[in-house]
Coordinates of C-alpha atoms in Angstrom, one line a residue:
X15 CA -44.6 93.5 184.0
X16 CA -44.5 94.3 180.5
X17 CA -46.2 97.5 179.8
X18 CA -48.8 98.3 177.4
X19 CA -46.4 100.2 175.0
X20 CA -44.1 97.4 175.0
X21 CA -46.9 94.8 173.9
X22 CA -47.9 97.0 171.1
X23 CA -44.4 97.5 170.1
X24 CA -44.0 93.7 170.1
X25 CA -47.1 93.3 168.0
X26 CA -46.3 95.9 165.6
X27 CA -42.7 94.2 164.9
X28 CA -44.5 90.6 164.6
X29 CA -47.0 92.0 162.0
X30 CA -44.2 93.9 160.2
X31 CA -42.2 90.5 160.2
X32 CA -44.9 88.7 158.6
X33 CA -45.6 91.4 156.1
X34 CA -42.1 91.2 154.8
X35 CA -42.2 87.3 154.9
X36 CA -45.2 87.2 152.5
X37 CA -43.3 90.0 150.2
X38 CA -40.2 88.1 150.1
X39 CA -42.4 84.7 149.2
X40 CA -44.2 86.6 146.6
X41 CA -41.1 88.3 145.1
X42 CA -39.6 84.7 145.0
X43 CA -42.4 83.4 143.2
X44 CA -42.3 86.3 140.7
X45 CA -38.6 85.3 140.3
X46 CA -39.3 81.8 139.7
X47 CA -42.2 82.7 136.7
X48 CA -39.7 85.3 135.5
X49 CA -37.2 82.7 135.0
X50 CA -39.3 80.3 133.5
X51 CA -40.4 82.8 131.1
X52 CA -37.0 84.4 130.3
X53 CA -34.3 83.0 128.3
X54 CA -33.4 80.0 130.3
X55 CA -36.5 77.9 131.9
X56 CA -35.1 76.3 135.0
X57 CA -35.7 72.6 135.6
X58 CA -36.5 71.6 139.3
X59 CA -36.6 68.1 140.8
X60 CA -39.2 67.6 143.1
X61 CA -42.8 67.9 143.4
X62 CA -43.4 71.4 144.4
X63 CA -46.3 72.9 143.1
X64 CA -45.7 75.5 140.0
X65 CA -42.1 74.5 139.4
X66 CA -41.2 73.1 136.0
X67 CA -39.9 69.7 135.4
X68 CA -38.9 69.8 131.6
X69 CA -38.0 72.8 129.5
X70 CA -38.6 71.3 125.7
X71 CA -40.6 74.1 124.5
X72 CA -38.4 76.2 122.5
X73 CA -39.9 79.3 120.8
X74 CA -37.9 82.0 119.0
X75 CA -34.6 80.5 120.4
X76 CA -36.1 80.6 124.1
X77 CA -36.9 77.8 126.5
X78 CA -40.3 77.5 127.9
X79 CA -42.0 74.8 130.5
X80 CA -43.3 71.9 128.7
X81 CA -44.0 69.7 131.8
X82 CA -44.6 70.7 135.4
X83 CA -43.9 69.1 138.7
X84 CA -47.0 68.2 140.3
X85 CA -48.3 65.6 142.7
X86 CA -51.4 65.4 140.7
X87 CA -52.9 67.0 137.9
X88 CA -53.2 70.6 139.2
X89 CA -50.3 72.3 137.5
X90 CA -49.6 72.5 133.9
X91 CA -47.7 74.8 131.9
X92 CA -49.7 78.1 130.6
X93 CA -48.1 80.2 128.1
X94 CA -44.8 78.6 129.0
X95 CA -45.3 79.0 132.9
X96 CA -46.3 76.5 135.6
X97 CA -49.8 77.3 136.8
X98 CA -53.1 75.7 138.3
X99 CA -54.9 77.8 135.4
X100 CA -58.1 76.0 134.3
X101 CA -59.5 78.5 131.8
X102 CA -57.2 77.7 128.7
X103 CA -55.6 74.5 129.9
X104 CA -59.1 72.7 130.7
X105 CA -57.6 69.3 131.0
X106 CA -54.2 68.0 132.5
X107 CA -52.3 65.0 133.0
X108 CA -48.8 64.4 134.4
X109 CA -48.2 68.2 134.6
X110 CA -49.1 68.7 131.0
X111 CA -52.1 70.2 129.4
X112 CA -54.2 67.7 127.2
X113 CA -56.8 70.0 126.1
X114 CA -57.0 73.7 125.6
X115 CA -60.0 76.0 125.1
X116 CA -61.0 79.7 124.0
X117 CA -58.6 81.7 122.2
X118 CA -55.5 79.4 123.2
X119 CA -53.8 76.5 121.4
X120 CA -51.6 73.7 122.6
X121 CA -47.9 73.4 121.8
X122 CA -45.4 71.3 123.2
X123 CA -47.4 70.1 126.5
X124 CA -48.9 73.7 127.2
X125 CA -51.9 76.0 126.1
X126 CA -50.8 79.2 124.8
X127 CA -53.0 82.4 124.3
X128 CA -52.8 84.2 120.9
X129 CA -53.1 87.6 122.6
X130 CA -49.9 87.8 124.6
X131 CA -46.2 86.5 124.3
X132 CA -44.8 84.1 123.6
X133 CA -48.3 82.4 122.1
X134 CA -48.7 85.7 119.7
X135 CA -45.2 85.1 118.0
X136 CA -46.7 81.8 116.8
X137 CA -50.3 82.0 116.0
X138 CA -52.1 85.1 114.6
X139 CA -55.8 83.8 115.7
X140 CA -56.8 80.9 117.8
X141 CA -60.7 79.6 118.3
X142 CA -61.8 77.0 120.7
X143 CA -58.4 75.9 121.6
X144 CA -56.9 75.6 118.1
X145 CA -54.7 77.8 116.2
X146 CA -56.6 78.6 113.1
X147 CA -53.7 81.1 111.2
X148 CA -50.1 80.7 111.9
X149 CA -47.3 83.3 112.4
X150 CA -44.7 83.4 109.8
X151 CA -42.0 80.8 110.7
X152 CA -44.8 78.3 111.7
X153 CA -47.4 76.2 110.0
X154 CA -50.7 74.5 110.9
X155 CA -50.7 70.8 110.7
X156 CA -53.9 69.8 108.6
X157 CA -56.9 67.9 110.7
X158 CA -55.5 68.9 114.3
X159 CA -57.5 69.5 117.1
X160 CA -57.5 71.0 120.7
X161 CA -56.1 68.1 122.2
X162 CA -52.7 68.1 119.8
X163 CA -50.2 70.9 118.6
X164 CA -52.0 73.2 116.3
X165 CA -49.0 75.0 115.2
X166 CA -45.3 73.6 114.4
X167 CA -42.0 75.4 113.5
X168 CA -40.9 75.4 110.2
X169 CA -37.6 74.2 111.1
X170 CA -39.1 71.4 113.6
X171 CA -38.1 68.1 112.5
X172 CA -39.8 66.2 115.3
X173 CA -43.3 67.8 114.6
X174 CA -46.4 66.5 115.6
X175 CA -48.3 62.9 115.5
X176 CA -51.9 63.1 115.3
X177 CA -54.8 60.8 115.4
X178 CA -54.4 57.8 112.9
X179 CA -50.6 58.0 113.2
X180 CA -50.3 61.1 110.9
X181 CA -47.4 63.0 111.3
X182 CA -46.5 66.3 110.1
X183 CA -43.0 67.9 110.4
X184 CA -40.9 70.9 109.6
X185 CA -37.4 70.9 107.6
X186 CA -34.2 71.3 109.3
X187 CA -33.0 75.0 109.0
X188 CA -36.1 76.0 107.4
X189 CA -37.4 79.6 108.5
X190 CA -40.6 80.0 106.3
X191 CA -42.9 77.4 105.0
X192 CA -46.3 76.6 104.2
X193 CA -48.9 73.9 105.2
X194 CA -48.3 70.4 103.7
X195 CA -51.3 68.5 101.8
X196 CA -53.0 66.3 104.3
X197 CA -52.2 62.6 104.6
X198 CA -55.1 60.1 104.0
X199 CA -53.3 57.5 105.9
X200 CA -50.7 56.9 108.5
X201 CA -47.4 58.5 107.4
X202 CA -45.0 61.5 107.7
X203 CA -45.3 64.6 105.6
X204 CA -43.0 67.7 105.7
X205 CA -43.9 71.1 105.2
X206 CA -43.3 73.2 102.0
X207 CA -40.3 75.2 102.7
X208 CA -40.0 78.3 101.2
X209 CA -37.0 79.8 102.5
X210 CA -33.7 78.5 104.6
X211 CA -31.8 80.0 107.1
X212 CA -29.1 82.7 106.3
X213 CA -26.3 81.3 104.1
X214 CA -28.1 78.1 103.4
X215 CA -30.0 76.9 100.1
X216 CA -33.1 75.5 99.3
X217 CA -32.9 72.2 97.3
X218 CA -35.9 70.3 96.3
X219 CA -34.7 66.8 94.9
X220 CA -37.5 64.4 93.6
X221 CA -39.8 65.8 96.1
X222 CA -37.5 66.1 98.9
X223 CA -36.9 69.4 100.6
X224 CA -33.7 70.1 102.1
X225 CA -31.7 73.3 103.6
X226 CA -28.2 72.6 102.3
X227 CA -24.6 74.7 102.1
X228 CA -24.0 76.3 98.2
X229 CA -21.6 73.3 98.0
X230 CA -24.3 70.8 98.7
X231 CA -26.4 71.8 95.9
X232 CA -24.6 68.8 94.0
X233 CA -24.8 67.4 90.8
X234 CA -27.6 68.5 88.2
X235 CA -28.2 71.7 90.3
X236 CA -26.5 75.3 90.5
X237 CA -26.9 77.7 93.6
X238 CA -28.7 80.9 92.5
X239 CA -30.9 83.5 94.1
X240 CA -34.8 83.7 93.0
X241 CA -37.0 86.6 94.1
X242 CA -34.5 87.2 97.0
X243 CA -34.5 83.4 97.8
X244 CA -31.3 81.4 97.9
X245 CA -32.0 77.8 96.0
X246 CA -30.4 75.1 94.2
X247 CA -32.1 75.3 90.9
X248 CA -32.1 72.3 88.7
X249 CA -30.0 72.8 85.5
X250 CA -33.1 72.5 83.5
X251 CA -35.2 75.1 85.1
X252 CA -35.0 77.7 82.5
X253 CA -37.1 79.8 84.6
X254 CA -34.3 80.4 87.1
X255 CA -31.4 80.6 84.8
X256 CA -31.2 77.2 83.9
X257 CA -31.5 75.8 80.4
X258 CA -34.3 73.5 79.0
X259 CA -33.5 70.0 79.0
X260 CA -30.1 70.6 80.3
X261 CA -29.3 67.4 82.8
X262 CA -25.7 68.6 83.9
X263 CA -24.4 72.1 84.0
X264 CA -21.7 74.5 85.6
X265 CA -22.5 77.9 87.0
X266 CA -21.1 81.0 85.1
X267 CA -18.4 82.9 86.6
X268 CA -19.1 85.7 87.6
X269 CA -23.0 84.9 87.4
X270 CA -25.0 87.3 85.5
X271 CA -27.9 89.0 87.1
X272 CA -30.2 88.1 84.5
X273 CA -30.9 85.3 81.7
X274 CA -28.9 82.2 81.4
X275 CA -26.7 81.7 84.5
X276 CA -25.1 78.2 83.7
X277 CA -23.2 76.1 80.5
X278 CA -24.7 73.0 79.7
X279 CA -22.2 70.1 79.9
X280 CA -25.0 67.3 79.2
X281 CA -28.5 67.3 77.8
X282 CA -31.2 64.8 78.3
X283 CA -31.7 62.0 75.9
X284 CA -30.1 62.6 72.5
X285 CA -30.6 66.6 72.4
X286 CA -27.3 68.2 71.4
X287 CA -25.2 70.7 73.4
X288 CA -25.1 74.3 71.4
X289 CA -21.8 75.4 70.3
X290 CA -22.1 78.1 73.1
X291 CA -23.2 75.4 75.5
X292 CA -26.5 77.8 76.2
X293 CA -29.0 75.5 74.8
X294 CA -30.0 71.9 74.1
X295 CA -31.0 71.3 70.5
X296 CA -32.8 68.7 68.4
X297 CA -30.2 68.9 65.6
X298 CA -26.9 70.7 65.0
X299 CA -27.1 74.1 63.4
X300 CA -25.2 75.0 60.2
X301 CA -21.3 75.1 60.4
X302 CA -21.2 72.7 63.1
X303 CA -21.3 68.8 63.4
X304 CA -22.4 66.3 65.9
X305 CA -19.6 64.9 68.0
X306 CA -20.9 62.9 70.8
X307 CA -24.1 65.1 71.1
X308 CA -22.0 68.2 71.2
X309 CA -22.3 70.7 68.3
X310 CA -18.6 71.2 67.4
X311 CA -17.5 74.0 64.8
X312 CA -16.8 72.9 61.3
X313 CA -13.8 74.5 59.7
X314 CA -14.0 78.1 59.1
X315 CA -14.9 77.9 55.5
X316 CA -17.5 75.2 55.7
X317 CA -21.3 76.2 56.1
X318 CA -21.6 72.2 56.8
X319 CA -19.4 69.2 57.3
X320 CA -19.6 65.6 57.9
X321 CA -17.2 64.1 61.1
X322 CA -14.5 66.3 61.7
X323 CA -13.4 70.0 61.4
X324 CA -11.1 69.4 58.3
X325 CA -11.8 71.0 55.0
X326 CA -11.9 67.6 53.4
X327 CA -15.2 67.1 55.8
X328 CA -16.9 70.1 54.1
X329 CA -20.5 69.3 52.7
X330 CA -21.4 73.1 51.9
X331 CA -19.5 76.2 51.7
X332 CA -20.3 80.0 52.8
X333 CA -20.6 82.3 49.8
X334 CA -17.2 83.1 48.4
X335 CA -15.9 79.3 48.9
X336 CA -16.7 76.3 46.4
X337 CA -16.2 72.7 46.9
X338 CA -13.1 71.3 45.3
X339 CA -13.2 67.7 43.9
X340 CA -11.2 65.0 42.3
X341 CA -11.9 61.9 40.4
X342 CA -10.8 58.7 42.6
X343 CA -11.7 55.6 40.6
X344 CA -14.1 54.7 37.7
X345 CA -16.7 52.2 38.0
X346 CA -18.6 51.1 34.8
X347 CA -17.7 54.2 33.1
X348 CA -19.2 56.4 35.8
X349 CA -16.6 58.7 37.5
X350 CA -16.5 59.1 41.3
X351 CA -15.1 62.1 43.1
X352 CA -13.7 62.9 46.5
X353 CA -13.8 66.2 48.2
X354 CA -10.3 67.6 48.1
X355 CA -10.9 71.0 50.2
X356 CA -12.9 74.2 50.1
X357 CA -11.4 77.2 48.0
X358 CA -12.1 80.8 47.3
X359 CA -14.0 81.4 44.1
X360 CA -12.9 84.4 42.0
X361 CA -15.4 86.1 39.6
X362 CA -14.1 87.0 36.2
X363 CA -16.7 88.3 33.6
X364 CA -19.2 85.4 33.4
X365 CA -16.9 82.8 34.4
X366 CA -16.3 81.7 37.9
X367 CA -12.7 80.1 38.7
X368 CA -11.5 78.7 41.9
X369 CA -8.1 80.1 42.8
X370 CA -5.2 77.8 43.2
X371 CA -5.8 74.1 41.8
X372 CA -8.3 73.9 39.0
X373 CA -11.6 72.0 40.2
X374 CA -12.5 68.8 38.8
X375 CA -16.1 68.5 38.1
X376 CA -17.3 65.1 38.5
X377 CA -18.9 63.2 35.6
X378 CA -21.7 61.7 37.7
X379 CA -23.1 64.5 39.7
X380 CA -25.3 62.2 41.7
X381 CA -22.2 60.8 43.2
X382 CA -21.3 64.3 44.4
X383 CA -22.1 65.6 47.9
X384 CA -24.9 68.2 47.6
X385 CA -24.3 71.5 48.8
X386 CA -26.6 73.6 51.2
X387 CA -27.5 77.2 51.4
X388 CA -25.8 79.6 49.0
X389 CA -23.4 77.4 47.5
X390 CA -21.3 78.1 44.1
X391 CA -20.4 75.1 42.1

């Protein structure tokens, strides 16, 4: 015969065992939810409710659930965790949210509230199931709705495809960006990247944006820092340290903090490279001549010259020098002259003499090359 005290003790033990069983079950569920919300989202094979089938939603480097295991359409990701919630995720199919509501928004198969992590790291404000203001590092795809992702990471090259086969993507390794213009027909359009990941440079070439290593800037560009952002600037971008109308250039070493940061090696069209390679000119300045679109210095005594840097190529002299000519042939009584060299002049009283060999003055001045500037004849 079992006493009443023994029966009471047995009942208390049974109730305690049941309590601890419920406690352990709840703890296990909380641990499962914490695992989904932590650094690693655990993928589970099977149909057990509130377990994750795919962890494809990556937010700030962490994986969150993008599809839940479900025998029907009851479980789907809410805030990155599998849940039967119907408040934010109002429609579900195949373990995914297909429509969001209230102050939540869709991202990678789930609905995320704008008021708590991880949703508040992507979206500043949401309304009627759509994000209306993205956080830094994300952009709003134009024309989205509560049945499609309404934020896209600046570095997400997969992006989102909206109604009408309009696809909006990020740029690989881009960390900040702005919204692209809206597509009028089906196609793909990338966000406007404004900054790349550390040690990478933003390059925009014929409308195509990419993040590259310093060596990837390539021909026609040079690596520089503009307003704190590393970028590959075009050789002709004068506002970024380039040279107007310069097609090819070489970075100066060391690079100056301001002003022109390159030397030009080729100008666009028929423009000429200045002697210091710091400008592209319509014509070469005094004291230089055009040598294959590069302004090359004349002889040191020449203010102007024709085809080379020899004295015999002078067409004008600097003050203190005169052109020296000699007759070469006679045609019909007219004396033709050839330039011998540019010689210093000596002022004696009212006479001007050329030191060294006496100059021969040509009889036909129309045949003598004309000097420019303050030339002494």
